[in-house]
Coordinates of C-alpha atoms in Angstrom, one line a residue:
M1 CA -5.5 6.3 -4.3
R2 CA -5.9 4.1 -1.3
S3 CA -3.5 4.5 1.5
A4 CA -1.4 1.5 3.0
R5 CA -3.8 1.2 5.9
F6 CA -6.7 0.4 3.6
R7 CA -4.6 -1.9 1.5
R8 CA -4.1 -4.0 4.6
S9 CA -7.8 -4.7 4.9
R10 CA -7.4 -7.9 3.0
R11 CA -3.9 -8.5 4.2
A12 CA -5.3 -8.6 7.8
A13 CA -9.0 -8.9 7.8
A14 CA -9.2 -8.4 11.6
I15 CA -7.8 -4.9 11.3
T16 CA -10.3 -2.1 12.0
L17 CA -10.5 0.1 9.0
V18 CA -10.6 3.9 9.6
S19 CA -11.7 6.5 7.1
A20 CA -9.0 9.1 6.3
L21 CA -8.2 11.5 3.7
S22 CA -5.7 10.5 1.1
L23 CA -3.3 12.1 -1.2
T24 CA -5.6 12.0 -4.2
A25 CA -9.2 12.3 -5.2
L26 CA -9.8 8.7 -4.8
A27 CA -10.5 8.7 -1.1
A28 CA -13.3 6.2 -0.8
C29 CA -14.1 2.9 -2.4
G30 CA -17.1 1.9 -4.4
T31 CA -19.9 -0.5 -4.6
S32 CA -20.3 -2.5 -7.8
S33 CA -22.5 -2.1 -10.8
S34 CA -24.7 -4.7 -12.4
G35 CA -21.6 -5.8 -14.2
D36 CA -23.3 -5.7 -17.6
D37 CA -20.6 -6.9 -20.2
S38 CA -22.5 -5.8 -23.2
S39 CA -21.8 -2.6 -25.2
D40 CA -24.3 -0.9 -22.9
G41 CA -26.7 -0.1 -25.7
A42 CA -24.7 2.9 -26.8
Q43 CA -23.6 3.4 -30.5
Q44 CA -20.3 1.8 -31.1
S45 CA -18.2 3.3 -33.8
G46 CA -14.7 2.3 -32.6
S47 CA -12.3 -0.3 -33.8
S48 CA -11.9 -3.6 -32.0
D49 CA -8.2 -3.5 -32.7
P50 CA -6.7 -3.1 -29.2
T51 CA -3.6 -1.4 -30.5
I52 CA -5.7 1.6 -31.7
P53 CA -6.7 4.1 -29.1
L54 CA -10.4 4.8 -28.4
D55 CA -12.1 6.9 -31.1
P56 CA -13.4 10.1 -29.3
K57 CA -16.6 9.6 -31.2
T58 CA -17.3 6.2 -29.8
K59 CA -20.2 6.2 -27.2
V60 CA -19.3 4.3 -24.1
T61 CA -20.5 4.2 -20.5
L62 CA -18.1 3.1 -17.8
T63 CA -18.8 2.1 -14.2
I64 CA -15.9 2.8 -12.0
D65 CA -15.0 1.9 -8.4
C66 CA -13.9 4.4 -5.8
M67 CA -15.7 7.6 -6.5
P68 CA -15.3 9.7 -3.4
P69 CA -18.5 10.0 -1.2
T70 CA -20.1 13.3 -0.5
A71 CA -18.4 13.2 3.0
K72 CA -15.1 13.6 1.3
A73 CA -15.9 17.0 -0.3
A74 CA -12.4 17.9 -1.6
E75 CA -11.8 14.5 -3.1
L76 CA -15.2 14.4 -4.7
K77 CA -14.7 17.9 -6.1
E78 CA -11.4 16.7 -7.8
W79 CA -13.1 13.6 -9.1
K80 CA -15.7 15.7 -10.8
E81 CA -13.2 18.1 -12.2
D82 CA -11.2 15.2 -13.6
V83 CA -14.3 13.7 -15.3
A84 CA -15.0 17.1 -16.9
E85 CA -11.4 17.5 -18.1
F86 CA -11.4 13.9 -19.4
N87 CA -14.7 14.5 -21.3
K88 CA -13.0 17.3 -23.2
T89 CA -10.9 14.7 -25.1
Y90 CA -13.6 11.9 -24.8
P91 CA -17.0 13.7 -24.8
N92 CA -18.8 10.5 -25.6
V93 CA -17.5 8.5 -22.6
T94 CA -19.9 8.6 -19.7
I95 CA -18.3 8.0 -16.4
E96 CA -20.6 6.5 -13.7
G97 CA -18.7 6.5 -10.4
R98 CA -19.7 4.0 -7.6
S99 CA -19.2 5.1 -4.1
T100 CA -19.8 3.6 -0.6
P101 CA -19.1 5.7 2.4
G102 CA -17.1 4.2 5.2
Q103 CA -15.3 0.9 5.0
C104 CA -13.7 0.0 1.7
L105 CA -13.5 -3.3 0.0
E106 CA -13.9 -5.5 3.0
P107 CA -12.7 -9.0 2.4
P108 CA -16.1 -10.8 2.4
R109 CA -17.6 -8.2 0.2
F110 CA -14.8 -8.2 -2.3
T111 CA -15.0 -11.9 -2.5
A112 CA -18.7 -12.0 -2.9
M113 CA -18.5 -9.4 -5.6
L114 CA -16.0 -11.4 -7.6
K115 CA -18.1 -14.6 -7.2
A116 CA -21.3 -12.9 -8.3
K117 CA -19.4 -11.1 -11.3
S118 CA -20.9 -7.9 -10.0
Q119 CA -17.7 -5.8 -10.0
P120 CA -17.9 -2.5 -12.0
D121 CA -16.3 -2.2 -15.4
V122 CA -13.2 -0.8 -13.7
F123 CA -12.7 -2.1 -10.2
Y124 CA -10.2 -1.5 -7.4
T125 CA -7.9 -4.1 -6.0
Y126 CA -4.6 -4.5 -4.2
F127 CA -1.5 -6.0 -5.7
T128 CA -1.9 -9.1 -3.6
D129 CA -5.5 -9.7 -5.0
L130 CA -4.4 -10.8 -8.5
P131 CA -4.4 -14.5 -7.8
Q132 CA -7.9 -14.3 -6.2
V133 CA -9.2 -12.2 -9.2
L134 CA -7.8 -14.6 -11.7
A135 CA -9.2 -17.7 -9.9
E136 CA -12.6 -16.1 -10.2
D137 CA -11.8 -15.3 -13.9
G138 CA -12.7 -11.7 -13.1
A139 CA -10.2 -9.5 -14.9
A140 CA -9.5 -8.9 -18.6
D141 CA -6.0 -9.3 -20.0
I142 CA -5.3 -5.7 -21.0
S143 CA -1.7 -6.4 -22.3
A144 CA -2.6 -5.5 -26.0
Y145 CA -4.5 -2.4 -24.9
V146 CA -1.5 -0.8 -22.9
S147 CA 1.2 0.7 -25.0
P148 CA 3.1 4.0 -25.3
K149 CA 0.2 5.1 -27.6
T150 CA -2.4 4.6 -24.9
V151 CA -0.2 5.2 -21.8
P152 CA 2.5 7.7 -22.9
L153 CA 4.5 7.5 -19.7
L154 CA 4.5 3.6 -19.7
K155 CA 8.3 3.5 -19.9
D156 CA 8.6 5.6 -16.8
I157 CA 6.6 3.4 -14.6
D158 CA 8.7 1.2 -12.3
P159 CA 8.7 -2.3 -13.9
N160 CA 8.6 -3.9 -10.5
V161 CA 5.2 -2.2 -9.9
L162 CA 3.9 -3.4 -13.3
D163 CA 5.3 -6.8 -12.6
S164 CA 2.9 -7.0 -9.5
L165 CA 0.0 -6.8 -12.0
K166 CA 1.1 -9.5 -14.4
H167 CA 0.6 -13.2 -14.6
Q168 CA 2.5 -15.4 -17.1
G169 CA 3.6 -12.2 -18.9
N170 CA 0.0 -10.9 -19.3
L171 CA -1.0 -7.5 -17.8
Y172 CA -4.2 -7.4 -15.7
G173 CA -4.2 -3.9 -14.2
L174 CA -2.7 -0.4 -14.0
P175 CA -1.3 1.0 -10.7
T176 CA -2.8 3.7 -8.6
S177 CA -0.2 3.8 -5.9
N178 CA 2.6 1.9 -4.3
Y179 CA 4.5 1.8 -1.1
T180 CA 7.6 0.3 0.6
M181 CA 8.1 0.1 4.3
G182 CA 10.7 2.2 6.2
L183 CA 11.4 3.2 9.8
L184 CA 9.0 5.9 11.0
I185 CA 10.4 8.0 13.8
N186 CA 9.1 10.5 16.3
R187 CA 11.6 13.4 15.9
K188 CA 10.8 15.0 19.2
L189 CA 11.7 11.8 21.2
F190 CA 14.8 11.4 19.2
K191 CA 16.0 14.9 20.1
D192 CA 15.0 14.4 23.7
A193 CA 17.1 11.2 23.8
G194 CA 20.1 12.9 22.3
L195 CA 19.7 11.1 18.9
D196 CA 19.9 12.7 15.4
P197 CA 16.4 12.7 13.9
D198 CA 17.9 13.4 10.5
A199 CA 19.9 10.1 10.7
P200 CA 17.5 7.3 11.7
P201 CA 19.1 3.9 12.6
R202 CA 20.3 2.0 9.5
T203 CA 20.9 -1.5 11.2
W204 CA 18.9 -3.4 13.8
D205 CA 21.8 -3.1 16.3
E206 CA 21.5 0.7 15.9
V207 CA 17.6 0.4 16.4
R208 CA 18.2 -1.5 19.6
A209 CA 20.7 1.0 20.9
A210 CA 18.5 3.9 20.0
A211 CA 15.4 2.2 21.5
K212 CA 17.1 1.9 24.9
K213 CA 18.0 5.5 24.9
I214 CA 14.4 6.5 24.1
A215 CA 12.9 4.2 26.7
A216 CA 15.2 5.7 29.3
L217 CA 13.2 8.9 28.9
G218 CA 10.7 7.2 31.2
D219 CA 7.0 8.3 31.5
G220 CA 5.8 5.1 29.7
I221 CA 7.7 5.9 26.5
A222 CA 8.7 2.8 24.4
G223 CA 11.7 3.0 22.1
F224 CA 10.5 0.6 19.4
G225 CA 7.2 -0.9 18.9
E226 CA 5.8 -4.0 17.0
Y227 CA 2.6 -5.7 16.2
S228 CA 1.7 -9.2 17.3
A229 CA -2.0 -9.6 16.5
G230 CA -4.5 -9.3 13.8
N231 CA -2.1 -10.8 11.3
T232 CA 0.0 -7.6 11.4
G233 CA 2.6 -9.3 13.6
G234 CA 3.4 -11.8 10.9
W235 CA 3.3 -9.1 8.3
H236 CA 6.1 -7.3 10.2
F237 CA 8.0 -10.4 10.9
T238 CA 8.1 -10.8 7.2
A239 CA 9.3 -7.3 6.6
Q240 CA 12.1 -7.9 9.1
M241 CA 13.1 -11.1 7.3
Y242 CA 13.2 -9.2 4.0
S243 CA 15.4 -6.4 5.6
L244 CA 18.1 -8.9 6.3
G245 CA 17.9 -10.6 2.9
G246 CA 15.8 -13.5 4.1
D247 CA 12.4 -14.7 3.2
V248 CA 9.4 -16.4 4.8
V249 CA 8.5 -18.7 1.9
D250 CA 11.0 -20.2 -0.5
A251 CA 11.4 -19.4 -4.2
S252 CA 9.1 -22.3 -5.2
G253 CA 6.3 -20.9 -3.0
T254 CA 5.9 -24.4 -1.4
K255 CA 7.9 -24.3 1.7
A256 CA 8.5 -22.1 4.6
A257 CA 12.0 -20.3 4.7
F258 CA 12.1 -18.6 8.1
N259 CA 13.2 -21.4 10.4
N260 CA 16.9 -20.6 10.0
E261 CA 19.7 -18.3 11.3
L262 CA 18.1 -15.3 10.0
G263 CA 14.7 -16.1 11.4
K264 CA 16.4 -16.8 14.8
Q265 CA 18.2 -13.5 14.5
V266 CA 15.0 -11.5 14.1
A267 CA 13.2 -13.4 16.9
K268 CA 16.1 -13.3 19.4
N269 CA 16.6 -9.5 18.8
L270 CA 12.9 -8.7 19.3
H271 CA 12.9 -11.0 22.5
A272 CA 16.0 -9.2 23.8
M273 CA 14.6 -5.7 23.2
R274 CA 11.4 -6.7 25.0
W275 CA 12.8 -8.5 27.9
E276 CA 16.4 -7.5 28.4
D277 CA 16.3 -4.0 27.3
D278 CA 12.6 -3.2 28.4
S279 CA 12.6 -0.8 25.4
M280 CA 9.3 -2.1 23.7
G281 CA 6.7 -1.2 26.4
K282 CA 4.8 -3.5 28.5
T283 CA 1.5 -3.5 26.5
Q284 CA 1.6 -6.0 23.7
L285 CA -0.7 -7.9 21.3
L286 CA -0.9 -4.7 19.4
K287 CA -2.4 -4.5 15.8
W288 CA -2.5 -1.8 13.1
G289 CA -3.8 1.5 14.7
D290 CA -2.1 1.0 18.2
L291 CA 1.4 2.0 17.3
Q292 CA 0.1 5.0 15.4
K293 CA -1.6 6.2 18.5
Q294 CA 1.4 5.7 20.6
I295 CA 3.8 7.6 18.3
A296 CA 1.4 10.3 17.6
T297 CA 1.1 11.1 21.4
D298 CA 4.9 11.0 21.9
K299 CA 4.8 7.6 23.7
L300 CA 6.8 5.7 21.0
G301 CA 10.0 6.4 19.3
M302 CA 9.9 4.4 16.1
F303 CA 8.3 1.5 14.2
L304 CA 8.2 0.0 10.8
A305 CA 5.6 1.7 8.7
A306 CA 4.5 2.9 5.1
P307 CA 4.9 6.6 4.6
D308 CA 1.2 7.3 4.4
D309 CA 0.8 6.4 8.1
I310 CA 2.0 10.0 8.6
A311 CA -1.1 11.6 6.9
Y312 CA -3.4 9.3 8.9
M313 CA -1.8 10.4 12.2
V314 CA -2.1 14.1 11.3
Q315 CA -5.6 14.0 9.9
Q316 CA -7.2 11.5 12.2
L317 CA -5.1 11.7 15.5
G318 CA -4.2 15.4 15.6
A319 CA -0.5 15.0 15.3
K320 CA 1.8 17.4 13.5
Y321 CA 3.7 16.6 10.2
E322 CA 6.9 18.1 11.6
N323 CA 7.1 15.6 14.4
F324 CA 7.7 12.7 12.1
G325 CA 10.5 11.5 10.0
M326 CA 11.5 8.4 8.0
G327 CA 14.5 6.3 7.2
P328 CA 15.0 3.3 5.0
I329 CA 14.2 -0.2 6.7
P330 CA 17.1 -1.2 8.9
G331 CA 19.2 -3.8 7.3
G332 CA 18.5 -2.4 3.9
R333 CA 18.6 -5.6 1.9
N334 CA 15.0 -5.6 0.8
T335 CA 11.8 -4.2 2.1
L336 CA 8.1 -5.2 1.9
A337 CA 6.3 -3.6 -1.0
G338 CA 2.8 -3.3 -2.0
G339 CA 0.2 -1.1 -3.6
N340 CA -3.2 -0.8 -5.3
N341 CA -4.5 -0.6 -8.8
Y342 CA -7.5 -0.9 -11.1
M343 CA -8.5 -3.9 -13.1
V344 CA -11.0 -4.1 -16.0
K345 CA -13.8 -6.6 -15.8
K346 CA -13.5 -9.5 -18.1
G347 CA -16.1 -9.8 -20.8
I348 CA -16.8 -6.0 -21.4
S349 CA -16.5 -4.8 -24.9
P350 CA -13.1 -3.7 -26.5
D351 CA -14.3 -0.1 -26.7
K352 CA -15.0 -0.2 -23.0
I353 CA -11.5 -1.5 -22.2
K354 CA -10.1 1.2 -24.4
A355 CA -12.1 3.9 -22.5
A356 CA -10.9 2.3 -19.2
V357 CA -7.3 2.6 -20.2
A358 CA -7.8 6.1 -21.4
W359 CA -9.4 7.1 -18.0
L360 CA -6.9 5.4 -15.9
N361 CA -4.1 6.9 -17.9
F362 CA -5.5 10.4 -17.3
K363 CA -6.5 10.0 -13.7
N364 CA -3.6 7.9 -12.3
L365 CA -0.7 7.8 -14.8
T366 CA -0.1 11.3 -16.0
V367 CA 2.5 13.6 -14.2
G368 CA 0.8 16.9 -13.4
K369 CA -2.7 15.7 -13.9
G370 CA -5.3 13.8 -11.9
Q371 CA -3.9 12.4 -8.8
F372 CA -0.5 13.9 -9.5
D373 CA -1.8 17.5 -9.8
W374 CA -0.1 18.6 -6.6
A375 CA -0.9 22.3 -7.0
R376 CA -4.6 21.4 -6.9
T377 CA -4.1 18.9 -4.1
K378 CA -2.6 21.7 -1.9
A379 CA -5.2 24.2 -2.9
D380 CA -7.9 21.8 -1.8
G381 CA -6.3 21.3 1.6
L382 CA -5.1 17.7 1.1
P383 CA -1.6 16.6 2.0
V384 CA 1.3 17.0 -0.3
G385 CA 4.9 15.8 0.2
I386 CA 4.6 12.3 1.6
P387 CA 7.2 10.2 -0.2
Q388 CA 4.8 7.7 -1.7
P389 CA 2.9 6.8 -4.0
N390 CA 6.0 7.3 -6.2
F391 CA 6.3 4.6 -9.0
W392 CA 7.9 7.0 -11.5
L393 CA 11.3 6.7 -13.0
N394 CA 13.5 8.8 -15.4
G395 CA 12.3 12.4 -16.3
S396 CA 8.8 11.7 -15.0
K397 CA 10.2 11.2 -11.5
T398 CA 12.3 14.3 -11.7
K399 CA 9.2 16.4 -12.7
D400 CA 6.9 14.8 -10.2
D401 CA 9.4 15.1 -7.3
A402 CA 10.0 18.7 -8.0
A403 CA 6.3 19.4 -8.0
R404 CA 5.8 17.6 -4.6
V405 CA 8.5 19.8 -3.0
E406 CA 7.1 23.0 -4.6
H407 CA 3.6 22.4 -3.3
A408 CA 4.5 20.5 -0.1
T409 CA 2.3 20.9 2.9
M410 CA 4.8 19.3 5.2
P411 CA 8.6 19.4 5.8
V412 CA 9.8 17.0 3.1
V413 CA 13.3 17.3 4.4
N414 CA 12.2 15.0 7.3
F415 CA 11.9 12.1 4.8
K416 CA 15.3 12.7 3.1
A417 CA 17.0 9.7 4.5
F418 CA 14.1 7.5 3.2
M419 CA 14.1 9.1 -0.2
D420 CA 17.9 9.2 -0.7
N421 CA 18.4 5.5 0.3
P422 CA 15.8 3.4 -1.5
V423 CA 15.5 -0.2 -0.7
P424 CA 14.5 -2.8 -3.3
G425 CA 10.9 -3.7 -2.7
K426 CA 9.8 -7.3 -2.4
A427 CA 6.3 -8.6 -2.8
E428 CA 4.3 -10.4 -0.1
P429 CA 4.5 -14.2 0.1
P430 CA 1.9 -16.5 -1.3
K431 CA -1.0 -17.2 0.9
A432 CA 0.1 -14.1 2.8
Q433 CA -2.9 -13.8 5.0
E434 CA -2.7 -17.3 6.3
V435 CA 1.1 -17.2 6.7
Y436 CA 0.8 -13.9 8.6
K437 CA -1.8 -15.4 10.9
I438 CA 0.6 -18.2 11.8
L439 CA 3.5 -15.8 12.3
D440 CA 1.4 -13.8 14.7
N441 CA 2.0 -16.7 17.1
V442 CA 5.7 -16.2 16.9
M443 CA 5.5 -12.5 17.5
S444 CA 3.1 -12.8 20.3
G445 CA 5.1 -15.6 21.9
L446 CA 8.3 -13.5 21.8
L447 CA 6.7 -10.3 23.2
T448 CA 4.5 -11.8 25.8
N449 CA 6.5 -14.6 27.2
E450 CA 9.9 -13.9 28.9
D451 CA 10.6 -17.6 28.7
A452 CA 9.7 -18.1 25.1
D453 CA 11.5 -20.9 23.2
V454 CA 12.5 -19.4 20.0
D455 CA 13.4 -22.6 18.4
K456 CA 10.0 -24.1 19.2
L457 CA 8.1 -21.1 18.1
L458 CA 9.8 -21.1 14.7
S459 CA 9.6 -24.9 14.1
T460 CA 5.9 -25.0 15.1
A461 CA 5.2 -22.1 12.7
E462 CA 7.3 -23.7 9.9
A463 CA 5.2 -26.9 10.2
Q464 CA 2.0 -24.9 10.0
V465 CA 3.1 -22.7 7.0
N466 CA 4.2 -25.8 5.2
Q467 CA 0.7 -27.3 5.6
V468 CA -1.0 -24.1 4.3
L469 CA 1.4 -24.0 1.2
A470 CA 0.7 -27.6 0.5
H471 CA -3.0 -26.8 -0.1
Q472 CA -2.5 -24.1 -2.8

């Protein structure tokens, strides 16, 4: 699995990536293999019929992205255990993991890999990467290979998550994790300000009122924080628009959709919080990592985030799990959703594709096994109890949720408001990276200029986004 902070590496290329433990064994990303699309010279005894699962006697070698590096000892241990367990069923499938310590799938490297056709047989992407991968003809259509025969819990995977991996009805990947944004709060500051940390604000008016109370604590504490640089400002402006039922790009994907009353409502509320209420702090032009540091040191009351920010702050910044809580995104109409997945290289043999689906099913799509073996995760000293990834429905969700609670390494009750009030997730807009870069100017204008002209900021951004969308 890759946490939301890593998924943002191609959403906002200027963000500094940080290495942190994840909830699963997949804690570091990989380099590519030679990309050989032959049958790898091994004896092939399987059927080319995609509806028939891989014959355990068929000899196949798979190169796979994101094997943990030696620096991630617990995750690497789990990877090796899973390979050994998988080989009990498929003894003739050789798994060759690819690992690169440090930064993961940086935008230039990912693009170069696709252009050179050098990706591994099974390669790691984010939901938003599908158009780029298809433009480079990089992924196989695995629709015929994925069925209840090969992925027994297929019916229990959130269809919205699977839809993120489809194009024109064809399936090009299988999910590893997903996330939706909510309101992350500092429980200590809520209590100090006389607020109920078990009932985070549910509307933007409530956010504004709570932020004023928290900021009134003084000592440089901000009530609410926002990004306005490194493309993260535009990303959060989009999330706020979604929360009110709006959008930043229209349904056709060809025109901006934020220069309207909802867009003005978002902008004016942020401007008022910054300049009238003085509840957002004086330091602005913040990007990913800045708000995390502030809230982890009790200098910030709340901000929009994905749940796995909490693990990062505990493991990398020395915070404590019990100091954080989450509620649904204020407004509650929609929330920005995303995630990551694996794709299969186009051109590899049918038996390799079958082996890839079998591995991904075992590692990432089986309750109680692989990344969802929460008892093992806890025993290995990795975090258990963060609300997401959680793409399960029906009985699988019930079983997985119970195991998360049973083996939790953190107070899961702190996330009850978030878990009990799910908000429909909505995908990022087309040309997201370029759109966010433009909307950064709106956010920075609002938060650094007391005399900001909201109408001008939005109309200028609208013209620029329309120009970007016209060149798709």
